């Protein structure tokens, strides 16, 4: 039996849900037109809020893009007076200005409820000890998960990022049962507990991990679940929309439920902008229905996914989307073929001899694109080899197997370079795996 955080909302029938969404959309639009820029945008697209007579009419509204945020930096998109804001978060903005996300008191309250719902859905309860392993600064994953876990009533440890060994000592000493992390930190934890001689079954009380903010695959989930002896769940969000709290997996681990009482999702063709049928893969477009501070209306996320319309076994009526396949801008074009980094990750992480670290290099050989996967193998799989020759033969076998599987999925000949355990440099924070060196 599913235990809901808010049963009435999570099991709402579609008719009531759409009525609720339409009411919120009208309120959102009446706030949005108070913003000069947004008002002009509507006029330029020959649409007025009176044209929106049903939920379906949302397709008459223009898209909002990252450029709208950029062009209105820092306060130009506000739909409330600045004095109503009580919090500001932002994307890292490594190139150019960061993208700010503002919260009114109500925005912050909604966000807290949604993160509490995320955590409750995957099993966090007030008896749990929760460690947040990401930074608690501008990044929404820090404060967002801190607030949400407190709302559930768990004991919260706002550890922050990095310091893997100390994080693990905390988990051991304070009996942490659940943590929030980026997936690459989960992989790093496995390596570190192995180094520390910690047995997750005996020495740790971990049951659940909430992972997100980085693309990951089913193979990586399996590695983390086996390596740390817990259940790992995916969640999704983006700073422009709210931060995390847009969607989350339930215990079924079969797609992420979009919290439709707060968000209206659409899938469009990223090239033409046309709305696609349910079940077709395309770019996720989100409308943050409740949002007071910003007109996040038909925001183009640049994330590729598919909506799942069938009802989930958990009993929630909210639709699901598949794990994000790729950021559209991260798609690689190699010798004219489109390749998604997630396709490579799924195969590499599924090869049992490969450890927890790999990178992908794209480079030029003459005029031709070349792609090389550098992956670390784990020593323990070679302990049975008695001679150097035997080790070499085993390496060649793994290399050929990986090349063949990569070719089957990507239709490209991909070079595989196997490396000793621990030889690929580790990064702190979000991991960088793709190195496109073609324009160097
Ligand atoms: Zn479900």
Short mmCIF file of C-alpha atoms and ligand atoms in Angstrom, two decimals, residues 2 121 248-257 311-316 318 320, ligand 1:
data_model
loop_
_atom_site.label_atom_id
_atom_site.label_comp_id
_atom_site.label_asym_id
_atom_site.label_seq_id
_atom_site.Cartn_x
_atom_site.Cartn_y
_atom_site.Cartn_z
CA UNK A 2 1.35 3.31 -1.01
CA UNK A 121 7.54 9.54 -1.72
CA UNK A 248 10.44 12.55 -8.64
CA UNK A 249 10.41 8.78 -8.87
CA UNK A 250 8.16 6.75 -6.60
CA UNK A 251 9.04 3.35 -5.12
CA UNK A 252 8.21 1.72 -8.49
CA UNK A 253 11.35 3.32 -10.06
CA UNK A 254 9.51 3.47 -13.38
CA UNK A 255 9.50 7.12 -14.45
CA UNK A 256 9.33 10.40 -12.53
CA UNK A 257 5.94 11.74 -11.43
CA UNK A 311 -1.34 5.18 -14.51
CA UNK A 312 1.49 4.12 -12.22
CA UNK A 313 1.16 1.08 -9.94
CA UNK A 314 1.70 3.31 -6.90
CA UNK A 315 -1.77 4.84 -7.34
CA UNK A 316 -0.64 8.40 -8.04
CA UNK A 318 0.15 12.45 -11.88
CA UNK A 320 5.40 10.53 -15.37
ZN1 LIG B 1 4.29 5.95 -9.08
#
